N, CA and C of each residue as an Amber inpcrd file, in Angstrom:
protein
   735
  54.7040000 122.9030000  92.0130000  55.0160000 123.5070000  92.8160000
  56.4440000 123.4080000  93.2840000  57.1820000 122.8100000  93.8340000
  58.3320000 122.6640000  93.9080000  59.2310000 122.6630000  92.9670000
  59.2030000 122.3700000  91.8720000  60.3940000 122.6420000  90.9680000
  60.4220000 123.9350000  90.6660000  59.4220000 124.8980000  89.9690000
  59.7110000 125.9860000  90.1440000  60.5690000 127.2240000  91.7640000
  59.9480000 127.1050000  92.7060000  60.2040000 127.3070000  93.9220000
  61.6940000 126.9560000  94.0030000  62.5090000 125.5080000  93.0950000
  63.9420000 125.2740000  93.6640000  64.3220000 126.1150000  92.7380000
  63.7110000 125.9730000  91.4660000  64.9240000 126.7130000  90.6340000
  64.8160000 129.1310000  91.0500000  63.9290000 128.7400000  91.5330000
  63.8570000 130.1590000  92.2860000  65.1310000 130.1420000  93.1570000
  65.4760000 129.5070000  93.8190000  66.6680000 128.9600000  94.5770000
  67.5950000 129.0060000  94.5770000  67.6140000 128.1440000  93.0470000
  68.9810000 127.9620000  92.0930000  69.2980000 129.4850000  91.9610000
  68.9260000 130.5370000  91.2390000  68.6790000 132.1580000  90.7950000
  69.1670000 132.9530000  91.9960000  68.8980000 132.5200000  93.1530000
  68.8890000 133.1490000  94.3100000  70.0700000 133.3540000  94.7540000
  70.5140000 132.1430000  95.0770000  71.4280000 131.6440000  95.8500000
  72.2940000 130.3430000  94.9390000  72.6800000 130.3670000  93.5290000
  73.6350000 130.2000000  93.1950000  74.7620000 128.1760000  93.5530000
  74.8010000 128.0360000  93.5700000  75.5750000 127.0280000  93.6040000
  77.1620000 128.0790000  93.6910000  78.3680000 127.7800000  94.8960000
  79.4150000 128.5350000  94.4410000  80.4410000 127.7420000  94.6160000
  82.2030000 127.5690000  94.2260000  83.3340000 127.1980000  94.1040000
  83.0660000 127.2200000  95.7410000  83.9570000 126.2410000  96.2990000
  84.5290000 126.0080000  98.2010000  85.2590000 126.8960000  98.0020000
  86.4990000 127.3180000  96.9750000  87.2410000 127.5850000  96.6110000
  87.4680000 129.2080000  97.5570000  86.2450000 129.7530000  96.3180000
  86.8280000 131.1430000  95.4290000  85.6410000 132.3140000  96.0420000
  84.1710000 131.4480000  96.0430000  83.0500000 132.0060000  96.0800000
  82.4130000 132.6590000  94.3960000  83.0710000 131.8310000  93.4880000
  82.9730000 132.0630000  91.5800000  81.6310000 130.6420000  91.8590000
  80.2450000 131.8380000  90.9370000  78.8420000 130.4920000  90.9030000
  79.2740000 129.5740000  90.1590000  79.2850000 128.1810000  90.1690000
  79.6900000 126.7240000  89.4050000  78.3180000 126.4150000  88.7270000
  78.6190000 125.0280000  88.8780000  76.9790000 124.6170000  87.9280000
  76.2910000 123.8420000  89.3590000  76.8740000 123.0770000  90.4750000
  76.5340000 122.1550000  90.9690000  77.0350000 122.7620000  92.5240000
  76.5360000 122.2060000  93.1750000  77.2970000 122.6580000  94.8040000
  78.0140000 121.2110000  94.7220000  79.8400000 121.5900000  95.6110000
  80.2270000 121.1450000  96.0170000  81.6840000 120.5360000  94.6150000
  81.5090000 121.7510000  93.7840000  81.8700000 121.7080000  92.8220000
  82.7060000 123.5380000  92.7050000  84.1460000 122.4440000  92.3350000
  85.2790000 124.2200000  92.5010000  85.0450000 124.3900000  90.9520000
  85.0210000 126.0470000  90.7990000  85.8580000 126.2920000  89.9220000
  86.6900000 125.5460000  89.0180000  87.2560000 126.4850000  87.6680000
  88.3830000 125.2580000  87.2520000  89.9630000 126.2530000  87.6620000
  89.3320000 127.2550000  88.2050000  90.8330000 127.8960000  88.8130000
  91.5220000 126.5780000  90.1050000  90.1920000 126.7600000  90.7160000
  90.6320000 126.1610000  92.4330000  90.5980000 124.3580000  91.6290000
  90.0060000 124.3740000  91.4180000  90.1050000 122.6920000  90.9580000
  91.8810000 121.9770000  90.1820000  92.3630000 123.2090000  89.1820000
  93.7560000 123.2690000  89.3900000  94.5770000 122.9950000  90.5900000
  93.7550000 123.8380000  90.9640000  94.5690000 124.4330000  92.6620000
  95.2310000 123.3440000  93.5550000  94.1320000 122.4860000  92.9930000
  94.2530000 121.1060000  94.3040000  94.9830000 119.7250000  93.9730000
  95.3530000 119.2520000  94.6080000  97.1520000 118.3590000  94.4150000
  96.0720000 116.7500000  94.7760000  95.4770000 115.9360000  93.8170000
  94.4620000 115.5190000  94.6140000  95.7660000 113.8800000  94.7820000
  95.9320000 113.6800000  96.1260000  97.0930000 112.3580000  96.9000000
  96.2910000 110.8680000  96.4200000  97.3010000 110.6400000  95.1610000
  96.4390000 108.5690000  95.0800000  98.3160000 108.1200000  95.1640000
  98.0840000 106.9200000  94.7670000  99.2550000 105.5740000  94.8660000
  99.9500000 106.1600000  92.9940000 101.6550000 106.2940000  92.8910000
 102.0870000 105.8170000  94.2320000 102.6790000 106.2650000  95.1860000
 102.2530000 105.4180000  97.0090000 103.2170000 105.8200000  97.7890000
 103.0700000 105.2460000  98.9170000 103.7660000 105.3090000  99.3460000
 104.6360000 104.4340000 100.6840000 103.5900000 103.0590000 101.0120000
 103.9180000 102.0580000 101.3630000 103.3680000 100.4970000 101.8140000
 102.5420000 101.4140000 102.7640000 103.4580000 101.8430000 103.7380000
 102.8470000 102.3020000 105.1680000 101.8810000 103.1650000 105.4050000
 103.3430000 104.3350000 105.3920000 102.2830000 105.7000000 106.0100000
 101.6180000 106.1780000 104.0400000 101.0640000 105.5410000 102.9560000
 100.7600000 106.7160000 101.9720000 101.2240000 107.6540000 101.5250000
 102.1530000 108.3720000 102.1150000 102.9060000 109.2330000 101.4890000
 102.9230000 109.0000000 100.4240000 103.1270000 109.6280000  99.2740000
 102.9320000 109.6030000  98.1090000 104.1860000 110.1040000  97.2670000
 104.9430000 108.8140000  96.4220000 106.2360000 108.7670000  95.7670000
 105.6470000 109.9450000  94.1290000 107.0790000 110.7480000  93.8660000
 107.3180000 110.8440000  92.4010000 107.1420000 110.0350000  90.8120000
 107.7210000 108.7610000  92.1580000 107.8820000 107.6720000  90.9010000
 106.9880000 106.4260000  91.8140000 106.7140000 106.0130000  90.8230000
 106.7540000 104.4100000  91.7200000 107.9220000 102.8440000  91.8690000
 107.5450000 103.1020000  92.7890000 108.9190000 102.3420000  93.4920000
 108.5200000 101.2910000  93.4950000 107.6020000 100.4040000  93.7920000
 106.7060000  99.1550000  93.8850000 106.2840000  99.0910000  95.1600000
 104.9210000  98.1870000  95.2470000 104.0170000  98.7240000  95.9540000
 104.1520000  97.6370000  97.5190000 105.8360000  97.6140000  97.5230000
 106.2410000  97.5210000  98.9250000 107.3490000  98.1030000  99.1090000
 106.6500000  99.7640000  98.2970000 107.6710000 100.5860000  98.3700000
 108.0060000 101.2930000 100.1780000 108.9270000 101.2200000 101.2770000
 108.1360000 102.7790000 102.3290000 109.6730000 104.0850000 101.7960000
 108.6550000 104.6300000 102.8420000 109.1540000 106.5500000 102.1830000
 110.4360000 105.9050000 103.4020000 111.4540000 106.8100000 103.3750000
 112.8440000 106.8560000 104.5020000 112.3220000 106.2140000 106.0600000
 111.9460000 107.5150000 106.2780000 110.9290000 108.1690000 107.7870000
 109.9880000 106.1350000 107.5630000 109.4800000 105.4430000 107.6200000
 109.1130000 104.7720000 108.1640000 109.7810000 103.4600000 108.1380000
 110.3550000 103.4230000 107.3410000 111.6680000 102.8290000 107.5650000
 112.5250000 102.5700000 109.1670000 112.7300000 104.4520000 108.8530000
 113.2180000 104.6700000 110.2550000 112.7360000 104.5050000 111.3260000
 111.4290000 104.3180000 111.4290000 110.3510000 104.5900000 113.3560000
 108.8330000 104.9660000 112.1920000 108.4100000 102.9050000 111.9830000
 107.4090000 102.9380000 112.1470000 106.4950000 103.1200000 112.3480000
 105.5100000 103.4730000 112.1360000 104.0870000 104.7880000 112.2640000
 103.2410000 103.4160000 113.0740000 102.6050000 104.3690000 114.2260000
 101.3150000 103.5910000 115.1050000  99.8920000 103.3250000 114.2470000
  99.5760000 104.4300000 113.0850000  98.4780000 104.1540000 112.4120000
  99.0970000 102.8630000 111.5480000  98.5480000 102.9290000 110.1540000
  97.6740000 102.1410000 108.7720000  97.6020000 102.9450000 108.3110000
  98.1390000 103.7800000 108.1770000  98.4390000 104.8430000 107.1320000
  97.7070000 105.8620000 107.2900000  97.7730000 106.2680000 106.2510000
  98.1000000 108.4440000 106.2770000  97.1750000 108.6370000 105.0940000
  95.3510000 108.6600000 104.6150000  94.9580000 108.8570000 103.3230000
  94.4190000 110.0280000 103.4660000  94.5580000 111.2210000 102.2000000
  93.8560000 112.4910000 101.6270000  93.5380000 112.1060000 100.4540000
  92.3470000 113.2050000 100.8450000  91.9220000 113.7920000  99.3180000
  93.2470000 113.9960000  99.0640000  93.3800000 115.5210000  98.7480000
  94.7430000 116.8350000  98.7200000  95.6840000 116.8060000  99.6150000
  96.6630000 117.1840000  98.8210000  97.6790000 117.8150000  99.3930000
  97.3700000 119.5440000  99.9540000  97.4350000 119.0820000 101.7020000
  97.4600000 120.5770000 101.7240000  98.2670000 122.0100000 100.4560000
  97.3150000 122.6720000 100.3080000  98.0200000 123.5330000  99.7380000
  96.7610000 125.2510000  99.8300000  96.8600000 126.1370000  99.5420000
  96.1620000 127.6700000  99.5700000  94.6880000 127.0170000  99.2680000
  94.0660000 126.1820000  98.5610000  92.9330000 125.8680000  97.9440000
  92.1480000 125.0180000  99.2280000  92.8350000 124.1790000  99.4000000
  92.1760000 122.7140000 100.6430000  92.0230000 124.1220000 101.5950000
  93.1860000 124.7650000 102.5830000  92.9060000 124.8410000 103.2690000
  91.6530000 126.6320000 103.1860000  91.7110000 126.9330000 101.9390000
  90.3700000 127.5230000 102.0930000  89.8350000 126.9250000 102.6240000
  89.6950000 125.9660000 101.9510000  88.3310000 124.9830000 102.5800000
  87.8530000 124.7340000 104.0400000  88.5020000 123.7630000 104.1840000
  89.0190000 123.7380000 105.5230000  88.5830000 124.4270000 106.6260000
  89.4130000 125.4790000 106.0780000  89.4400000 127.1880000 107.1660000
  87.8900000 127.7490000 107.2200000  87.2470000 127.8880000 106.0090000
  85.6460000 128.6420000 105.9560000  84.6790000 127.3090000 106.4840000
  85.3330000 125.3960000 106.6720000  84.2160000 124.6250000 107.1670000
  84.4480000 124.8630000 109.2900000  85.3030000 125.4460000 108.8940000
  86.1500000 125.1250000 110.5830000  85.8000000 126.1850000 111.4890000
  86.3670000 127.6550000 110.6190000  85.6710000 128.8890000 111.8440000
  85.0200000 129.5930000 110.5350000  84.3500000 129.8940000 109.5250000
  83.5010000 130.3660000 108.9440000  81.9060000 129.8310000 109.1470000
  81.4970000 128.5110000 109.7010000  80.7890000 128.2000000 109.8980000
  79.4610000 127.5290000 108.7460000  80.8290000 127.4620000 107.3600000
  80.4620000 126.9460000 106.2780000  80.2720000 124.8880000 106.4650000
  78.9560000 124.2650000 107.1100000  79.3940000 122.7770000 107.6940000
  78.9230000 122.4090000 106.3880000  77.9660000 123.4020000 105.5680000
  78.0580000 122.2550000 104.2530000  79.1720000 122.2780000 102.9830000
  80.5660000 122.5750000 103.2600000  82.1540000 121.6110000 102.6260000
  82.5040000 120.2880000 103.8780000  81.6850000 120.2850000 104.7150000
  81.8470000 119.1480000 105.0980000  81.6590000 117.8970000 103.9320000
  80.9780000 118.1300000 103.3200000  80.7190000 117.3920000 102.4020000
  80.7900000 116.8710000 101.5090000  81.2280000 118.3570000 101.2680000
  82.5030000 118.3960000  99.5880000  83.2540000 118.1740000  99.6060000
  83.8710000 117.8750000 101.4190000  85.0230000 116.9420000 101.9380000
  85.1850000 115.7030000 101.7810000  84.1060000 115.3950000 102.0230000
  84.0860000 113.8730000 102.2830000  82.6350000 112.8800000 100.8390000
  82.6520000 113.5810000  99.8870000  82.7870000 112.7770000  99.1680000
  84.0480000 113.0150000  98.0690000  84.9850000 114.2130000  98.2200000
  86.2030000 113.8620000  97.8820000  86.9040000 113.0370000  98.1870000
  87.4320000 112.6310000  99.5160000  87.2950000 111.9790000 100.5100000
  87.2490000 110.2540000 100.5970000  85.8540000 109.3360000 100.1080000
  85.8010000 108.5260000 100.0040000  86.1210000 108.1110000  99.0090000
  87.0560000 108.1210000  97.9830000  87.3780000 108.2560000  96.7710000
  88.5930000 107.5040000  97.2800000  88.9890000 107.4180000  98.8630000
  90.5690000 106.9090000  99.2320000  89.6800000 106.4560000 100.3800000
  89.0750000 106.4120000  99.7800000  88.5810000 105.6460000 102.0020000
  88.9130000 103.9340000 101.7220000  89.0900000 103.5940000 103.0730000
  89.8120000 101.2550000 102.7560000  88.1700000 101.0880000 102.2270000
  88.9890000  99.8720000 101.3250000  87.5610000  98.7100000 100.7710000
  86.9410000  97.8930000 102.0460000  87.8410000  98.1830000 103.3340000
  87.0680000  96.6170000 104.0630000  86.7870000  97.7570000 105.8570000
  87.3510000  99.1540000 105.5040000  86.4290000  99.9520000 106.6450000
  84.9740000  99.0740000 107.5170000  85.5430000  98.8410000 108.7520000
  84.4170000  98.3870000 109.6830000  83.9690000 100.3690000 110.5520000
  84.3530000 100.5530000 111.0530000  83.6120000 101.6560000 111.7760000
  84.2860000 103.2370000 111.4880000  83.3960000 104.4650000 111.2720000
  83.7370000 105.6480000 111.0800000  84.2910000 106.0760000 112.8870000
  85.3970000 107.0010000 112.7950000  84.9810000 107.6640000 114.1980000
  86.2090000 108.5990000 113.7530000  85.2610000 110.4200000 113.6840000
  86.1350000 111.6060000 114.0020000  87.3190000 112.1930000 115.1620000
  88.2630000 112.5830000 114.5670000  88.8180000 113.2000000 116.1340000
  88.0000000 114.0280000 117.1690000  87.4070000 113.5850000 118.2810000
  86.8120000 114.6910000 119.3550000  87.0840000 115.1450000 119.5740000
  86.4040000 116.3700000 119.6850000  86.9960000 118.1990000 120.1700000
  86.6000000 118.1120000 121.8180000  86.8120000 118.9070000 122.2950000
  86.6670000 119.4980000 124.0430000  85.3120000 120.1550000 124.0370000
  84.7780000 119.9400000 124.3330000  83.2380000 120.5680000 124.4880000
  83.0910000 120.8850000 124.4900000  84.6040000 122.6080000 125.2630000
  84.3760000 123.4470000 125.3050000  84.5310000 124.3460000 123.7860000
  84.8360000 123.4410000 122.6910000  85.6490000 124.0640000 121.6020000
  84.1410000 123.6850000 121.0430000  83.4710000 122.2580000 121.4080000
  82.0830000 122.7310000 120.8580000  81.4120000 123.9880000 121.0850000
  81.0800000 124.0930000 122.2780000  79.8880000 125.0080000 122.9220000
  79.9850000 125.9890000 122.2540000  81.8620000 126.6290000 121.6530000
  82.2750000 127.7120000 121.2640000  81.3490000 127.8140000 119.7980000
  82.3310000 126.6780000 119.2920000  82.1340000 126.2390000 117.4840000
  80.4890000 125.8780000 117.0370000  79.6900000 125.2190000 117.4900000
  78.7510000 125.0820000 117.3580000  78.5920000 123.7600000 117.2440000
  80.0410000 123.1430000 116.6250000  80.3420000 121.5710000 116.0860000
  81.5800000 121.0930000 115.9500000  81.8100000 120.0110000 115.8220000
  83.3470000 119.2680000 115.3910000  82.8450000 119.0280000 113.6820000
  84.0770000 119.4140000 112.8160000  83.8900000 119.4220000 111.8950000
  83.7820000 118.4110000 111.3990000  85.0030000 117.0740000 111.9140000
  85.4840000 116.6280000 111.8680000  83.9810000 115.0440000 111.8850000
  82.6730000 115.2940000 112.8170000  82.1460000 114.9840000 113.0720000
  81.5860000 115.0690000 111.5710000  80.6290000 116.4770000 111.3050000
  80.1250000 116.4970000 109.8710000  80.7610000 116.3390000 108.8490000
  82.1000000 115.9400000 108.9190000  82.4490000 115.0420000 108.0070000
  82.6440000 113.8000000 107.7810000  82.3850000 113.1790000 108.5180000
  82.6530000 111.6090000 108.7530000  81.1040000 110.7760000 108.5020000
  79.9160000 111.6860000 108.8970000  78.7470000 111.3310000 108.6740000
  78.4550000 111.6290000 107.2860000  79.3180000 112.7140000 106.3240000
  79.4060000 112.5110000 105.7000000  79.6920000 111.7090000 104.6900000
  81.1220000 110.9800000 105.4520000  81.2880000 109.9010000 104.4410000
  80.7480000 108.4800000 104.7370000  79.9170000 108.7600000 106.1390000
  78.7580000 107.5500000 105.9750000  77.8720000 106.9640000 104.9870000
  77.4250000 108.5710000 105.0640000  76.3660000 109.0120000 103.6860000
  76.4790000 108.4490000 102.3710000  77.9760000 107.6150000 102.3850000
  77.9270000 108.4080000 100.8790000  78.7750000 106.5190000 100.5120000
  79.0830000 105.8330000 102.1650000  80.1130000 104.7820000 101.7120000
  78.9310000 103.5210000 102.6660000  78.0090000 103.8750000 103.4150000
  77.5070000 103.2410000 104.2520000  77.8450000 102.5400000 105.1590000
  78.9720000 103.0030000 105.3830000  79.7450000 102.7700000 106.4920000
  79.3520000 103.5800000 107.7550000  79.4270000 102.0190000 109.2300000
  78.3010000 103.0550000 109.5550000  79.7880000 104.4640000 110.8120000
  79.3260000 105.7150000 111.1450000  80.0090000 106.4580000 111.7670000
  80.0790000 106.1350000 113.4140000  80.8060000 106.6610000 114.5650000
  80.7220000 105.9300000 115.8220000  80.9860000 107.3860000 116.5170000
  80.0530000 108.8300000 116.2180000  80.8730000 109.8580000 116.5660000
  81.4660000 110.5060000 117.5620000  80.4520000 109.8470000 118.3670000
  81.2910000 109.7820000 120.6790000  81.6850000 108.9360000 121.2210000
  82.6430000 107.6810000 120.4620000  83.0690000 106.6920000 120.4260000
  84.2250000 106.9970000 121.7170000  85.0890000 108.2640000 120.4840000
  86.5580000 108.8630000 121.2880000  86.0000000 110.2350000 122.1760000
  86.5620000 110.2560000 122.9110000  86.5080000 112.3290000 123.4680000
  87.7460000 112.2270000 124.2790000  88.0670000 113.7400000 124.1840000
  88.6800000 114.8000000 124.3980000  88.9090000 115.4430000 125.5940000
  89.7880000 114.3490000 127.2360000  89.3410000 114.6470000 128.1910000
  89.5150000 116.2900000 129.1940000  90.3210000 117.1020000 127.6480000
  90.5660000 117.8060000 128.4650000  91.0010000 118.8750000 127.4490000
  91.1480000 120.3330000 127.9800000  91.0410000 121.2140000 126.4610000
  92.5580000 121.4640000 126.4360000  92.8590000 121.2860000 125.2210000
  94.6000000 121.0870000 124.7800000  95.1540000 122.9900000 124.4180000
  95.6540000 123.5470000 124.6970000  96.2760000 124.7070000 124.2990000
  96.8410000 124.7310000 122.2960000  97.0060000 125.3720000 121.6190000
  96.2850000 126.1570000 120.2800000  97.5160000 125.8410000 119.6960000
  98.1890000 124.5060000 118.5100000  98.7260000 123.2620000 118.5080000
  99.6300000 124.5050000 117.2830000  98.4070000 125.4930000 116.8760000
  99.0250000 126.1670000 115.5050000 100.8050000 127.0300000 116.0200000
 101.4870000 126.6310000 115.4760000 103.2660000 127.4240000 115.4500000
 104.1320000 126.6680000 115.9870000 103.4160000 124.9140000 117.0100000
 104.3560000 124.1330000 117.5190000 104.9950000 123.3110000 116.6310000
 106.1100000 122.4390000 117.0310000 106.6900000 121.8300000 116.3710000
 105.9270000 120.4080000 116.5380000 106.6920000 119.6330000 116.3470000
 106.0010000 118.3040000 115.8640000 106.3160000 117.6030000 117.4520000
 107.4640000 117.8200000 118.3650000 107.5010000 117.6610000 119.7020000
 106.3920000 118.2580000 120.2830000 106.6290000 118.9250000 120.6090000
 106.0370000 120.2490000 121.3280000 104.2770000 119.8440000 120.9690000
 103.7640000 119.3390000 119.8520000 102.5550000 118.2400000 119.8450000
 102.1470000 117.5550000 120.2580000 102.7460000 116.5140000 119.5100000
 102.6460000 115.2460000 120.5520000 102.8960000 115.4920000 122.0890000
 103.1380000 115.9290000 122.7760000 103.4260000 116.4000000 124.2190000
 102.6700000 116.8300000 124.7430000 101.7460000 117.5450000 123.7120000
 100.4880000 118.7370000 124.2860000  99.1020000 118.0010000 124.2720000
  99.9260000 116.9930000 122.5230000  98.3130000 116.0400000 123.3790000
  98.4550000 114.7310000 123.8210000  99.3860000 114.4370000 124.3630000
  99.0200000 113.1550000 124.7160000  98.5040000 112.6060000 125.9850000
  97.9540000 111.5410000 126.6280000  96.7510000 111.9480000 127.6970000
  95.7400000 111.8110000 127.7180000  95.9560000 112.6650000 125.9280000
  94.5560000 113.5170000 125.8730000  92.6900000 113.4330000 125.8460000
  93.1240000 111.8320000 124.9680000  92.4500000 110.8480000 124.4120000
  91.8600000 109.4940000 125.8620000  90.2820000 109.4640000 125.0660000
  89.6250000 108.3900000 126.0100000  89.1040000 107.0650000 125.0790000
  88.4030000 106.7390000 125.6860000  87.6780000 105.5750000 125.0930000
  86.2730000 105.9100000 125.7040000  84.5290000 106.5730000 125.2910000
  83.7840000 106.6970000 125.9270000  83.5240000 105.0990000 126.6430000
  83.2170000 105.1500000 127.7030000  82.3380000 103.8020000 127.7970000
  81.4570000 102.4810000 127.5470000  81.6090000 101.9830000 126.9250000
  81.1500000 100.6580000 126.3630000  81.6960000 100.8780000 124.9820000
  82.7980000 101.2930000 124.9340000  82.9510000 101.0630000 123.1130000
  84.1180000 100.6470000 123.1960000  84.3240000  99.7670000 123.8660000
  85.2810000  98.2880000 123.5150000  84.6400000  97.6330000 122.7450000
  83.0760000  97.1930000 122.8900000  82.5900000  96.5620000 122.1980000
  82.5040000  96.3230000 121.1350000  82.8460000  97.9930000 120.3910000
  82.3620000  98.0780000 119.1340000  83.7160000  98.2190000 118.3800000
  84.9750000  97.7950000 119.2220000  86.0040000  97.8070000 118.3510000
  87.3080000  96.8660000 117.5420000  86.1000000  95.3050000 118.1150000
  87.3240000  94.8510000 118.8180000  87.4460000  93.8540000 117.4240000
  88.7340000  93.9580000 117.2950000  89.0110000  93.2830000 115.7800000
  88.5550000  93.5880000 114.7210000  87.8900000  95.5540000 114.3400000
  88.2060000  96.2140000 113.8340000  88.4130000  97.0280000 112.9710000
  88.3280000  97.2890000 111.6980000  89.7630000  97.7150000 110.6460000
  88.5690000  99.4070000 110.9400000  89.0030000 100.4760000 112.1100000
  89.1550000 101.5090000 111.9560000  89.8960000 102.7820000 110.9740000
  88.7180000 103.3340000 110.9100000  88.9510000 104.6610000 109.5320000
  89.1530000 106.0290000 110.9500000  89.9630000 106.9640000 111.6300000
  89.3250000 107.8880000 112.3830000  89.4890000 109.2740000 111.0920000
  88.6610000 109.9190000 111.4720000  88.1240000 110.4960000 110.1490000
  88.8870000 111.5380000 110.7470000  89.6890000 113.8240000 110.0820000
  90.0020000 114.0740000 110.3750000  90.1940000 115.5960000 109.5430000
  89.6570000 116.3180000 109.7400000  89.7600000 117.3230000 108.3290000
  91.3800000 117.4520000 107.7430000  92.5330000 117.8790000 108.4760000
  93.9090000 118.3280000 107.9330000  94.7860000 117.4110000 109.1250000
  95.4030000 116.8510000 108.4480000  97.0230000 116.0870000 108.3510000
  98.1280000 116.6860000 109.0180000  99.3170000 117.0120000 109.6540000
 100.1080000 118.5600000 109.8440000 101.5390000 117.7560000 110.3670000
 101.2170000 117.3700000 111.4480000 102.6160000 116.9550000 112.0960000
 101.7400000 115.5330000 112.2100000 100.3450000 115.1180000 112.8070000
 100.3800000 113.6500000 113.0770000 100.0840000 113.2550000 114.6990000
 100.5570000 114.8730000 115.0880000 100.5920000 114.0770000 117.2880000
  98.8400000 113.4740000 116.9060000  97.7210000 115.0100000 117.4140000
  96.7830000 114.1190000 117.3580000  96.1250000 112.9500000 117.1330000
  96.4840000 112.3950000 115.6190000  95.9540000 111.8160000 114.8820000
  96.6770000 109.9120000 115.8730000  98.2830000 110.1410000 115.7150000
  99.2230000 108.8730000 116.8590000  98.3900000 108.6040000 117.7180000
  97.6580000 110.0480000 118.5410000  97.0720000 109.6060000 120.1670000
  95.6790000 109.2080000 120.1010000  95.2880000 109.6260000 119.7330000
  94.0500000 109.1860000 119.0710000  94.5330000 107.6000000 118.5890000
  94.9490000 106.5770000 117.9530000  95.0930000 105.9480000 116.9300000
  95.4210000 104.3560000 118.2910000  96.4930000 105.3280000 119.4460000
  96.8410000 104.7970000 120.6800000  95.2060000 103.7360000 121.1470000
  95.2690000 104.8770000 121.8540000  93.6480000 104.5880000 122.3180000
  92.9130000 103.5080000 121.3430000  92.9790000 103.2320000 120.1640000
  91.3260000 102.7110000 119.6900000  92.2660000 101.2640000 119.1490000
  93.8300000 101.5230000 119.6050000  94.2570000  99.8750000 119.4520000
  94.3680000  99.4850000 119.8510000  93.7710000 100.5730000 121.4690000
  94.3480000  99.7700000 123.0470000  93.4640000  99.0720000 123.2600000
  91.9590000  99.3280000 122.7590000  91.0940000  98.6580000 123.3110000
  90.5200000  97.3960000 122.0850000  91.1520000  97.1820000 121.3970000
  90.8940000  96.2780000 120.2840000  90.7490000  96.4280000 118.9320000
  90.6580000  97.3800000 118.2950000  91.1860000  97.7340000 117.1900000
  91.7560000  97.0700000 116.2740000  91.2110000  96.5600000 115.1830000
  93.0220000  94.9450000 114.6230000  93.8530000  95.8010000 113.6360000
  93.0360000  97.6020000 113.0590000  93.6950000  98.2820000 112.0850000
  92.5860000  99.7910000 112.2650000  93.9750000 100.4610000 112.5150000
  93.1750000 101.6700000 112.2980000  94.3670000 102.8160000 111.3750000
  93.0550000 103.3320000 110.3160000  93.5500000 104.3540000 108.8930000
  93.0530000 105.3850000 108.9600000  94.2460000 106.6250000 109.0530000
  93.9930000 107.9370000 109.2250000  92.7840000 108.6700000 107.7260000
  92.1060000 109.1300000 107.7610000  91.2990000 109.8230000 106.8080000
  90.4890000 110.9740000 106.9650000  91.9500000 111.8990000 105.4540000
  91.0280000 113.4090000 105.7830000  91.3590000 113.9520000 104.8610000
  91.1050000 115.1660000 105.0280000  90.4380000 116.0830000 103.5990000
  91.8100000 116.8670000 103.3490000  92.6180000 117.2630000 104.1010000
  94.2620000 117.5030000 103.3090000  95.4550000 117.0110000 103.9670000
  96.2610000 117.2190000 103.6410000  97.5290000 116.2740000 103.7650000
  98.7480000 117.3120000 104.2970000  99.8460000 117.7640000 105.0340000
 100.8230000 118.3360000 104.8410000 101.3890000 117.4320000 103.6200000
 102.6310000 117.8020000 102.3380000 103.0680000 116.9080000 102.0070000
 104.4000000 117.7190000 102.8810000 104.9250000 118.9720000 102.2620000
 105.7440000 119.2770000 102.0250000 105.8100000 120.8680000 103.6490000
 106.7970000 120.1440000 104.2400000 106.8530000 120.9850000 105.3600000
 106.1920000 122.7470000 105.9490000 106.6450000 123.8080000 104.1990000
 106.2860000 125.0010000 104.5130000 105.0710000 125.2040000 104.7600000
 104.4100000 125.7280000 105.7790000 103.2010000 126.3910000 105.5590000
 102.5510000 125.3340000 106.3610000 103.4280000 124.3380000 107.3030000
 102.1020000 123.0880000 107.7830000 101.3140000 123.8230000 109.1480000
 102.7890000 124.4750000 109.6130000 102.7360000 125.2920000 111.6790000
 101.5260000 126.5150000 111.1990000 100.6620000 126.8080000 110.5260000
  99.6620000 127.6840000 110.5620000  98.3460000 126.4270000 110.8060000
  98.9340000 125.3970000 111.0650000  96.3950000 124.7120000 110.9850000
  97.2980000 124.1900000 112.5010000  95.7130000 124.0420000 113.0990000
  96.3570000 123.1630000 114.8260000  94.9590000 122.4180000 114.6740000
  96.0610000 121.1190000 114.4230000  94.9500000 120.0460000 114.1350000
  95.1280000 119.2130000 116.1920000
């Protein structure tokens, strides 16, 4: 009975490309055109922040930004570079309510997840945003990563203590000022972090202001390392300021 019903559902609601909506072979798959529009991020990359290099400079090579000002985090890993297709998926998840796309993102992010990760922690939303949207997209992605990897997730370990203005259109300094002191650890959270490698999960990494603010809280509470893992990372600054991180 279940198999005929599943076939009827598949005919009525066929899997569609997360990028353009074209019918595809299976859930969480992109059509050929949208897949070609994605840029996967992988080594060679900066040894510190994992910014991809065009050529292999050696395992210990660092980008200019990390040499000048080493980041507080232990690397930013992303499934894809920010672009038209990556942006579409993120927007349809975040504002279009297509929560199944969180699993799509998680499946691709699992490829670059650190092998020694101990705990997944999503970037939190303020309660007003959750009430309005109905969910935290970073938490949905983190749960998908947990299912794929077996690494536990602590969805409520970090809290956003006050609402922040929309960061879209702000420069890096303004974003950093807007999120300063916004995040805090939930009561009893220190015991979950001591000497552990924490993976901070988010959808899109732009200026890095939100991630850095979260990392500071996690490290002050005892986390040994904090790697940021996201669906898409802005590589070129062009068009980066249209995202509210």
